PDB file of N, CA and C in Angstrom:
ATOM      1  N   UNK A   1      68.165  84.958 127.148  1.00 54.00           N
ATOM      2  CA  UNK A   1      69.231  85.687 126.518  1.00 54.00           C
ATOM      3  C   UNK A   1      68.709  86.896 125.755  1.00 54.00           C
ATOM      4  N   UNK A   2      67.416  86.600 125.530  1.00 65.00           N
ATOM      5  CA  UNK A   2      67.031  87.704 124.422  1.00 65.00           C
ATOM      6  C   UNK A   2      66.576  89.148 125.476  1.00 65.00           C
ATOM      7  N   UNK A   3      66.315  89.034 126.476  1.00 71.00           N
ATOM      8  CA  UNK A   3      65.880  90.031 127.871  1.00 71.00           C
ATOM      9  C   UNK A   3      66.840  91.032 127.184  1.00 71.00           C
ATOM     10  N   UNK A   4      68.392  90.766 127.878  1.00 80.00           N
ATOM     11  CA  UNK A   4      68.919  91.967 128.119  1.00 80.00           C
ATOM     12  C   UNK A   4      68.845  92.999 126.788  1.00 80.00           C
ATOM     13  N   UNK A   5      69.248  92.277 125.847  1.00 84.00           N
ATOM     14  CA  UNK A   5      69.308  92.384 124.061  1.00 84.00           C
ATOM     15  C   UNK A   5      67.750  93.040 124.253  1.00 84.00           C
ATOM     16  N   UNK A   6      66.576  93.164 124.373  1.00 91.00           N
ATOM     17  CA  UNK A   6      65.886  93.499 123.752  1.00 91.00           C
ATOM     18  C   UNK A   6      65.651  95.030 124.655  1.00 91.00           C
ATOM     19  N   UNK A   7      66.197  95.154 126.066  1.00 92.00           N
ATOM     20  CA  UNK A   7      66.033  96.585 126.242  1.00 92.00           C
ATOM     21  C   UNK A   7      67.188  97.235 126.607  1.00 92.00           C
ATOM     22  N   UNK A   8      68.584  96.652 125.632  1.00 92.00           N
ATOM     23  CA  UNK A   8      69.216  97.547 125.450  1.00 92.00           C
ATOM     24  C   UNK A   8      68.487  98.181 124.003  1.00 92.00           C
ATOM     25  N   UNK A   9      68.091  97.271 122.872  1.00 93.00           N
ATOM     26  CA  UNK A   9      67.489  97.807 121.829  1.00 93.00           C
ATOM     27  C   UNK A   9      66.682  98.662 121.838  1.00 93.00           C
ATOM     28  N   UNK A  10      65.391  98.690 122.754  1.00 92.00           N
ATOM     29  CA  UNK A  10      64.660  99.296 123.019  1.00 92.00           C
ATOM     30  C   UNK A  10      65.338 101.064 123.400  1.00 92.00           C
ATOM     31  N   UNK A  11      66.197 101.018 124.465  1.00 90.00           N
ATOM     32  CA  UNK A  11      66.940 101.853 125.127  1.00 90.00           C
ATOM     33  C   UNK A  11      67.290 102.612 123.720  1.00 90.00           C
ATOM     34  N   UNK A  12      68.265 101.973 123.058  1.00 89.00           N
ATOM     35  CA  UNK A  12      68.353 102.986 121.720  1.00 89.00           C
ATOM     36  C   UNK A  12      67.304 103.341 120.833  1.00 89.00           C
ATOM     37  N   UNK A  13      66.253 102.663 120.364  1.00 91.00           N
ATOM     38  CA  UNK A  13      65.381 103.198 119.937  1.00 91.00           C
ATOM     39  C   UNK A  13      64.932 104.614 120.568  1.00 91.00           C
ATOM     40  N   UNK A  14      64.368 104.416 121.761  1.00 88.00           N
ATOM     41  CA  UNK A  14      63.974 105.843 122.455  1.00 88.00           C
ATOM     42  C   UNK A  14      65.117 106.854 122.273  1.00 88.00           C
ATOM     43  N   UNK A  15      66.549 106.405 122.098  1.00 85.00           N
ATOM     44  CA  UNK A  15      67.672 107.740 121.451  1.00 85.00           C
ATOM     45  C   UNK A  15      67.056 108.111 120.609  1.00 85.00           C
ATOM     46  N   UNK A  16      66.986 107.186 119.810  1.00 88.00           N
ATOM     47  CA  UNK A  16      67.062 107.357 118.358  1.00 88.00           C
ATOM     48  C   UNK A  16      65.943 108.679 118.496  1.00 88.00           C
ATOM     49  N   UNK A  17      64.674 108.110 118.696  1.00 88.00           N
ATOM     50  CA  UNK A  17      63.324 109.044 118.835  1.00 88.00           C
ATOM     51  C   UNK A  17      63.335 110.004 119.107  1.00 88.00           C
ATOM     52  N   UNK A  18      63.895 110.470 120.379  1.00 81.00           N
ATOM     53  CA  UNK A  18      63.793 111.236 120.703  1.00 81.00           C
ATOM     54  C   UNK A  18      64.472 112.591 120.473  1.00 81.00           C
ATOM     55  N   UNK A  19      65.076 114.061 121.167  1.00 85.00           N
ATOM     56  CA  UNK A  19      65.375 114.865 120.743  1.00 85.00           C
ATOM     57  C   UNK A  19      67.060 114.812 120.301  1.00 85.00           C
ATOM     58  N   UNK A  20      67.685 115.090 119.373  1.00 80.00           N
ATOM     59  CA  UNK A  20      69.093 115.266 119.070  1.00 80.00           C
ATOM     60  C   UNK A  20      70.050 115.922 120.320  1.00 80.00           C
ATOM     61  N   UNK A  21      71.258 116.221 120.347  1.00 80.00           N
ATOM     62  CA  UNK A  21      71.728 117.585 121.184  1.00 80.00           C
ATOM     63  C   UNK A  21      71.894 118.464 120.162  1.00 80.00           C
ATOM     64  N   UNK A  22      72.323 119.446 120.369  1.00 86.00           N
ATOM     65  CA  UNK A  22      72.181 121.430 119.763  1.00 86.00           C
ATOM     66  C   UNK A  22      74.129 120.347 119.222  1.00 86.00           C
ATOM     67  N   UNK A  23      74.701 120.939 118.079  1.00 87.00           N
ATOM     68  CA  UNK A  23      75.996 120.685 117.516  1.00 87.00           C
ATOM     69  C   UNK A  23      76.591 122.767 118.016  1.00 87.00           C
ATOM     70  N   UNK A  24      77.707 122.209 118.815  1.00 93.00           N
ATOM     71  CA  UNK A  24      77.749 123.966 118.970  1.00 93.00           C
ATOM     72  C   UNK A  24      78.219 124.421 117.301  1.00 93.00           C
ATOM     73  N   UNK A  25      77.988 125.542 117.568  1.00 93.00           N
ATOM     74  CA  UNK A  25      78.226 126.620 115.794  1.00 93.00           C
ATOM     75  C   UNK A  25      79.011 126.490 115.527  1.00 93.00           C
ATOM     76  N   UNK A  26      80.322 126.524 116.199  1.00 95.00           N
ATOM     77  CA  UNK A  26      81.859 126.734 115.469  1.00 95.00           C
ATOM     78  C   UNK A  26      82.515 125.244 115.163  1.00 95.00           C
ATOM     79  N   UNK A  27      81.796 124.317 115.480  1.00 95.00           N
ATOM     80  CA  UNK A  27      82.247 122.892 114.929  1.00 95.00           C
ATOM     81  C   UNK A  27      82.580 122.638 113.137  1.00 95.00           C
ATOM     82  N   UNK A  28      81.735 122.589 112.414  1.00 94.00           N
ATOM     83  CA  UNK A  28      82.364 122.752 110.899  1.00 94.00           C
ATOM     84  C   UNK A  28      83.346 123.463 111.092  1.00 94.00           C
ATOM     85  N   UNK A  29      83.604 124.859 110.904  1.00 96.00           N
ATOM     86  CA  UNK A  29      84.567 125.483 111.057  1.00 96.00           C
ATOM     87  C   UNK A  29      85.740 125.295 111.556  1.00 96.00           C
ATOM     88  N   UNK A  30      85.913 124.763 112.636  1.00 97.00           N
ATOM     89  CA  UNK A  30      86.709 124.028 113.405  1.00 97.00           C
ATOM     90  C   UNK A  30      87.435 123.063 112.887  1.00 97.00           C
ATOM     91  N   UNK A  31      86.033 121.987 112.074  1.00 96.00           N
ATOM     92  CA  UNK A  31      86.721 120.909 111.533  1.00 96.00           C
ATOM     93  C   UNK A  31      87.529 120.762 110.378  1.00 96.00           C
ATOM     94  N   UNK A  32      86.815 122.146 109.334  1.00 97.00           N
ATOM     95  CA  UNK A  32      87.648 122.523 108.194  1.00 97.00           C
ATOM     96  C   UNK A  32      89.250 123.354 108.500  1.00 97.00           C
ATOM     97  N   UNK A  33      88.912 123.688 109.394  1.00 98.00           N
ATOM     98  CA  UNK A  33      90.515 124.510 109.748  1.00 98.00           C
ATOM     99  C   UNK A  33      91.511 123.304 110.008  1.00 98.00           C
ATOM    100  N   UNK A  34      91.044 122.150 111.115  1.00 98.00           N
ATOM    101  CA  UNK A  34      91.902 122.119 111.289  1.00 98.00           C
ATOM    102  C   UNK A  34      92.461 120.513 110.355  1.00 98.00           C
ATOM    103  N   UNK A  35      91.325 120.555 109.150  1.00 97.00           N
ATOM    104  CA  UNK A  35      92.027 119.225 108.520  1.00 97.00           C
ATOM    105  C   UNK A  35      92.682 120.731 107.138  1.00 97.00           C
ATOM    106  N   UNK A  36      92.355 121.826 106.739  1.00 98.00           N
ATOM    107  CA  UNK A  36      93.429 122.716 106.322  1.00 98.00           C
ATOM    108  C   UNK A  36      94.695 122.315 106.747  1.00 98.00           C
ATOM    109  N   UNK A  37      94.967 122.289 107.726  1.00 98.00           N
ATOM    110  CA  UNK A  37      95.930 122.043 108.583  1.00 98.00           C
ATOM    111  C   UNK A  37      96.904 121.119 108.420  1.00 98.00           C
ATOM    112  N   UNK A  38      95.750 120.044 108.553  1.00 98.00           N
ATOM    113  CA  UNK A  38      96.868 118.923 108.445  1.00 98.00           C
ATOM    114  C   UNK A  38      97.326 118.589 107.043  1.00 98.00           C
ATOM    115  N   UNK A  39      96.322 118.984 105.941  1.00 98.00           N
ATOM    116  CA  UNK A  39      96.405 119.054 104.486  1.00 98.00           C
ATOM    117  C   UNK A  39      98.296 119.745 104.489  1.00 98.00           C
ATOM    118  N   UNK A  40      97.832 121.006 104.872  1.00 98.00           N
ATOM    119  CA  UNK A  40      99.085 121.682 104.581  1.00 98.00           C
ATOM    120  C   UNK A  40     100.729 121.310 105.180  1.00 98.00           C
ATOM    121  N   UNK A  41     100.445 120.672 106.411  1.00 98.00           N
ATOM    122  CA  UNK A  41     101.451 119.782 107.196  1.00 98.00           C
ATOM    123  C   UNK A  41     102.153 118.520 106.196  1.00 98.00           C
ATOM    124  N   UNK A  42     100.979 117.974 105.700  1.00 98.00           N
ATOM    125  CA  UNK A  42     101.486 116.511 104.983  1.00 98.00           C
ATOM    126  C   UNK A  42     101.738 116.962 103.544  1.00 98.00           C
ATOM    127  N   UNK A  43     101.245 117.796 103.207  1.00 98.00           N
ATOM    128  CA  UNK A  43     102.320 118.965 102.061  1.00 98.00           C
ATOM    129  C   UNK A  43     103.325 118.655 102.092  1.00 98.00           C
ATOM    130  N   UNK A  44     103.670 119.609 102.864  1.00 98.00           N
ATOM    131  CA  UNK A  44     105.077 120.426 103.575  1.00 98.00           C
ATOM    132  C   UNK A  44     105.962 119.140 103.938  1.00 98.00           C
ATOM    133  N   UNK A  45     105.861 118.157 104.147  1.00 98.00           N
ATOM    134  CA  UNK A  45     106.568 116.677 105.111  1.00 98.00           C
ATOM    135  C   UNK A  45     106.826 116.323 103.642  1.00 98.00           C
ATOM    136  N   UNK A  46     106.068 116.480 102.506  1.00 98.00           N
ATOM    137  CA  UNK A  46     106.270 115.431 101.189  1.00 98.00           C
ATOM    138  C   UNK A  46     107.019 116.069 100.541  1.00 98.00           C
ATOM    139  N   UNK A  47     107.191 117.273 100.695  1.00 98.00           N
ATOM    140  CA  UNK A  47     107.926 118.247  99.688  1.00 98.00           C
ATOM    141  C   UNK A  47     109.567 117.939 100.216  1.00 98.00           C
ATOM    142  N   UNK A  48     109.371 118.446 101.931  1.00 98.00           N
ATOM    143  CA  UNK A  48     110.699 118.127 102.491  1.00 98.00           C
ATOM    144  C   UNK A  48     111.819 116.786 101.991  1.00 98.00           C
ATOM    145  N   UNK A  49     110.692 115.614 102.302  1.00 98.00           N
ATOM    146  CA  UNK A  49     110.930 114.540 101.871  1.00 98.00           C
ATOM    147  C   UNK A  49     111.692 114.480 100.719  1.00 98.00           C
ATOM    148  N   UNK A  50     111.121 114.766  99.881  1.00 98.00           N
ATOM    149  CA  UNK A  50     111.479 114.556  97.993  1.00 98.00           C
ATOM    150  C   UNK A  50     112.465 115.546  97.824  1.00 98.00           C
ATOM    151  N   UNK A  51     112.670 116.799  98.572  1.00 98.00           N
ATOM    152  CA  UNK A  51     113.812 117.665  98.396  1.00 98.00           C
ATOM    153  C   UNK A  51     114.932 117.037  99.358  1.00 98.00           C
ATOM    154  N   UNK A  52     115.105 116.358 100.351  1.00 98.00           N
ATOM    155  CA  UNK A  52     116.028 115.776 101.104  1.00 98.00           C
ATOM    156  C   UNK A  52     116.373 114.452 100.248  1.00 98.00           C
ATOM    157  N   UNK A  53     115.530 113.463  99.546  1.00 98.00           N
ATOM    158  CA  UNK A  53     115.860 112.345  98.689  1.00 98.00           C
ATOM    159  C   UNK A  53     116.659 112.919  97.573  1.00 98.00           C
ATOM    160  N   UNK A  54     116.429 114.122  96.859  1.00 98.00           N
ATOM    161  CA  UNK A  54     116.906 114.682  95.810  1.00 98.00           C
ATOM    162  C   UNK A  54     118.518 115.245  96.056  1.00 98.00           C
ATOM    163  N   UNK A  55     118.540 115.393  97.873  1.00 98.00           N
ATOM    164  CA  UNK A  55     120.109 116.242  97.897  1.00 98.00           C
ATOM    165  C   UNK A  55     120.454 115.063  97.975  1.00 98.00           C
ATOM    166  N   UNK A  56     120.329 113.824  98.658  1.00 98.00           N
ATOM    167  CA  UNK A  56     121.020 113.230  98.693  1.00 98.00           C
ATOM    168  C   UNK A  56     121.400 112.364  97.272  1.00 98.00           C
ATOM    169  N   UNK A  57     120.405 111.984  96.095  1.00 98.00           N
ATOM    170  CA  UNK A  57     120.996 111.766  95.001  1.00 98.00           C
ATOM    171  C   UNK A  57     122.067 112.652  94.457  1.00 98.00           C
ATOM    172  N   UNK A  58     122.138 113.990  94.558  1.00 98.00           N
ATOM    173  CA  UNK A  58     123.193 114.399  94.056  1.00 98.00           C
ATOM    174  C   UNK A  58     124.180 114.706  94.577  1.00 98.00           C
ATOM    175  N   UNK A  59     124.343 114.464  96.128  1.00 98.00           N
ATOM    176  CA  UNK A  59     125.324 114.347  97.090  1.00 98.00           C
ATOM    177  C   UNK A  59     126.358 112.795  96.330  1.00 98.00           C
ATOM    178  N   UNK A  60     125.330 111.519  96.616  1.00 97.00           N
ATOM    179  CA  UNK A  60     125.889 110.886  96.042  1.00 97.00           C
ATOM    180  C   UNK A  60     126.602 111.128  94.796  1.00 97.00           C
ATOM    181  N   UNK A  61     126.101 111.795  93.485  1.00 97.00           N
ATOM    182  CA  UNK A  61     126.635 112.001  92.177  1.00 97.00           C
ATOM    183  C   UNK A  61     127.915 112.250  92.611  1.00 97.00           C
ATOM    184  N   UNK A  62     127.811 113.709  92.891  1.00 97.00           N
ATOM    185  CA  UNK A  62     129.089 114.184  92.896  1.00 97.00           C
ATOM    186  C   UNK A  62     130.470 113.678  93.752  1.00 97.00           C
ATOM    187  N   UNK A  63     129.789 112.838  94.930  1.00 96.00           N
ATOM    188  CA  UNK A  63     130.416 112.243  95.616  1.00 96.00           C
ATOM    189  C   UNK A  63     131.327 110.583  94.181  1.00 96.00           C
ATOM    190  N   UNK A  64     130.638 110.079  93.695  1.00 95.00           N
ATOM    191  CA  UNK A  64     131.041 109.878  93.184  1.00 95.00           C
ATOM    192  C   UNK A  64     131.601 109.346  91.928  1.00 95.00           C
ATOM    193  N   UNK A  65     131.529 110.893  91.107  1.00 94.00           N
ATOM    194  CA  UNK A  65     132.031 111.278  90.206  1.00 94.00           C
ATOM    195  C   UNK A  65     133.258 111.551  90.480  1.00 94.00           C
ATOM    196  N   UNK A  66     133.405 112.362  91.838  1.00 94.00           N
ATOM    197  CA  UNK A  66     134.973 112.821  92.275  1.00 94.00           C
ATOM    198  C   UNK A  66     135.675 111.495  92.569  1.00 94.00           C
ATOM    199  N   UNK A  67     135.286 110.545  93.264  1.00 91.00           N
ATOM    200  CA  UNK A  67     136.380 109.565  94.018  1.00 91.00           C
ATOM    201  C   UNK A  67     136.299 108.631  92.975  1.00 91.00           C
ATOM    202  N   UNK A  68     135.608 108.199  92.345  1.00 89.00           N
ATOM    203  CA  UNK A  68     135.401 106.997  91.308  1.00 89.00           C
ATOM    204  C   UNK A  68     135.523 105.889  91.854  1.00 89.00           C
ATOM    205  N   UNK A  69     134.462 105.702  92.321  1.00 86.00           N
ATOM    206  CA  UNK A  69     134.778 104.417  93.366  1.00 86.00           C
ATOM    207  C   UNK A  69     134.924 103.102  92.840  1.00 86.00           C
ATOM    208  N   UNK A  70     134.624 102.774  91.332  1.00 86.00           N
ATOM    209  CA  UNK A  70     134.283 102.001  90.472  1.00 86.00           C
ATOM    210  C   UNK A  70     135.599 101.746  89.763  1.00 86.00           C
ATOM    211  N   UNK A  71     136.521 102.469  90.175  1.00 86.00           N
ATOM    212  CA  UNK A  71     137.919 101.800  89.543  1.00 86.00           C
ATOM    213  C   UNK A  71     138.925 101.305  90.557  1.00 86.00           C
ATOM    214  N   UNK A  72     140.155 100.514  90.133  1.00 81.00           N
ATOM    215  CA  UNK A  72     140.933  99.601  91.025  1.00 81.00           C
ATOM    216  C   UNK A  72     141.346 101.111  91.481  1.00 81.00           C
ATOM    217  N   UNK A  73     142.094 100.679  92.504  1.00 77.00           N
ATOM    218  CA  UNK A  73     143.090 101.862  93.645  1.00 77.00           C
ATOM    219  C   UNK A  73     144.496 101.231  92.963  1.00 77.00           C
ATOM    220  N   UNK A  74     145.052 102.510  92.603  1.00 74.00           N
ATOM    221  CA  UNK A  74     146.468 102.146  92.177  1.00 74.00           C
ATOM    222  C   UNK A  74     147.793 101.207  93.218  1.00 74.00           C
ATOM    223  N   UNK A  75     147.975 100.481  92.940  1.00 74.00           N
ATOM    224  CA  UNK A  75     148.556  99.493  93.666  1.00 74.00           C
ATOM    225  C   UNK A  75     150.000 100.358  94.442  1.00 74.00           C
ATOM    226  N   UNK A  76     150.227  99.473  95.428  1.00 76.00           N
ATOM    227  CA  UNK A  76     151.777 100.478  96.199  1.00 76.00           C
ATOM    228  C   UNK A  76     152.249  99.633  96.516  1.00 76.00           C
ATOM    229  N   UNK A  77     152.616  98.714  95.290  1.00 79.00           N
ATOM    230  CA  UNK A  77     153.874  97.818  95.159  1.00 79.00           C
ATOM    231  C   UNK A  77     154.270  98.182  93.941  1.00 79.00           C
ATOM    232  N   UNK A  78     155.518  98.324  93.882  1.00 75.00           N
ATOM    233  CA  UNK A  78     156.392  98.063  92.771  1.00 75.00           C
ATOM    234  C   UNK A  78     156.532  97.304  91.987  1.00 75.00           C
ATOM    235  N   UNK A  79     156.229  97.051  90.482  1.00 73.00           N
ATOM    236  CA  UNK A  79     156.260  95.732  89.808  1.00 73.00           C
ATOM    237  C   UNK A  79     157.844  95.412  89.847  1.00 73.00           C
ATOM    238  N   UNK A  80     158.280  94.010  89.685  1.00 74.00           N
ATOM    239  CA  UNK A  80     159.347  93.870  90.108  1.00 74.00           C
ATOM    240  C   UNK A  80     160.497  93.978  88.695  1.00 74.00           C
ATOM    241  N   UNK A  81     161.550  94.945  89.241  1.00 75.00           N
ATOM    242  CA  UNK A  81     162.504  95.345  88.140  1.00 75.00           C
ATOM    243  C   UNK A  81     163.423  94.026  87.681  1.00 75.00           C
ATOM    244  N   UNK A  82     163.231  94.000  86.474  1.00 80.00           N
ATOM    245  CA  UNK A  82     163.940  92.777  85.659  1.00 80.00           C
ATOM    246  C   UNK A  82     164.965  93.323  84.418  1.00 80.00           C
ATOM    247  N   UNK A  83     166.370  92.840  83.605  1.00 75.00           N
ATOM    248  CA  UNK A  83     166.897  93.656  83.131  1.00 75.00           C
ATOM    249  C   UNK A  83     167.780  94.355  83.689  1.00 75.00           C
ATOM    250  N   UNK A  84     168.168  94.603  84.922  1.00 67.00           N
ATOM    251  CA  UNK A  84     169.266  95.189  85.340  1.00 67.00           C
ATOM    252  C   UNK A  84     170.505  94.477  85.705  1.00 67.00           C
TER     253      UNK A  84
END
């Protein structure tokens, strides 16, 4: 069992050792742009967010402040006339 295990190990060692590859030049650069990027994206999504949660709290307010939803609905029966 230990065979295969010991020259795949081996196999990486000699990576390891040996020469790197060349990183092309514009990679940092690349990588800073494009997490800029996403920085500024997940901004922009949180702001939206919290300004769309915010209309809708005061959608609700005014919604209802006007209807008052919290009181009875005036009844449309007649209390019954007594005395006549």
């Amino acid at each position: 069992m230990s065979g295969p295990t010991d020259r795949k190990e081996a196999r990486v060692r000699r990576l390891m050792e040996g020469p790197y590859p060349v990183v092309p030049p514009g990679l940092a650069a690349g990588a800073a742009a494009r997490g800029d990027r996403l920085l500024r994206r997940r901004r922009a999504l949180r702001r939206l967010g919290w300004t769309l949660l915010f209309a809708a709290a005061v959608a609700f307010t005014v919604w209802a402040a006007l209807t008052r939803p919290w009181a009875t609905p005036p009844s449309g029966i007649s209390p019954p006339l007594e005395g006549w």
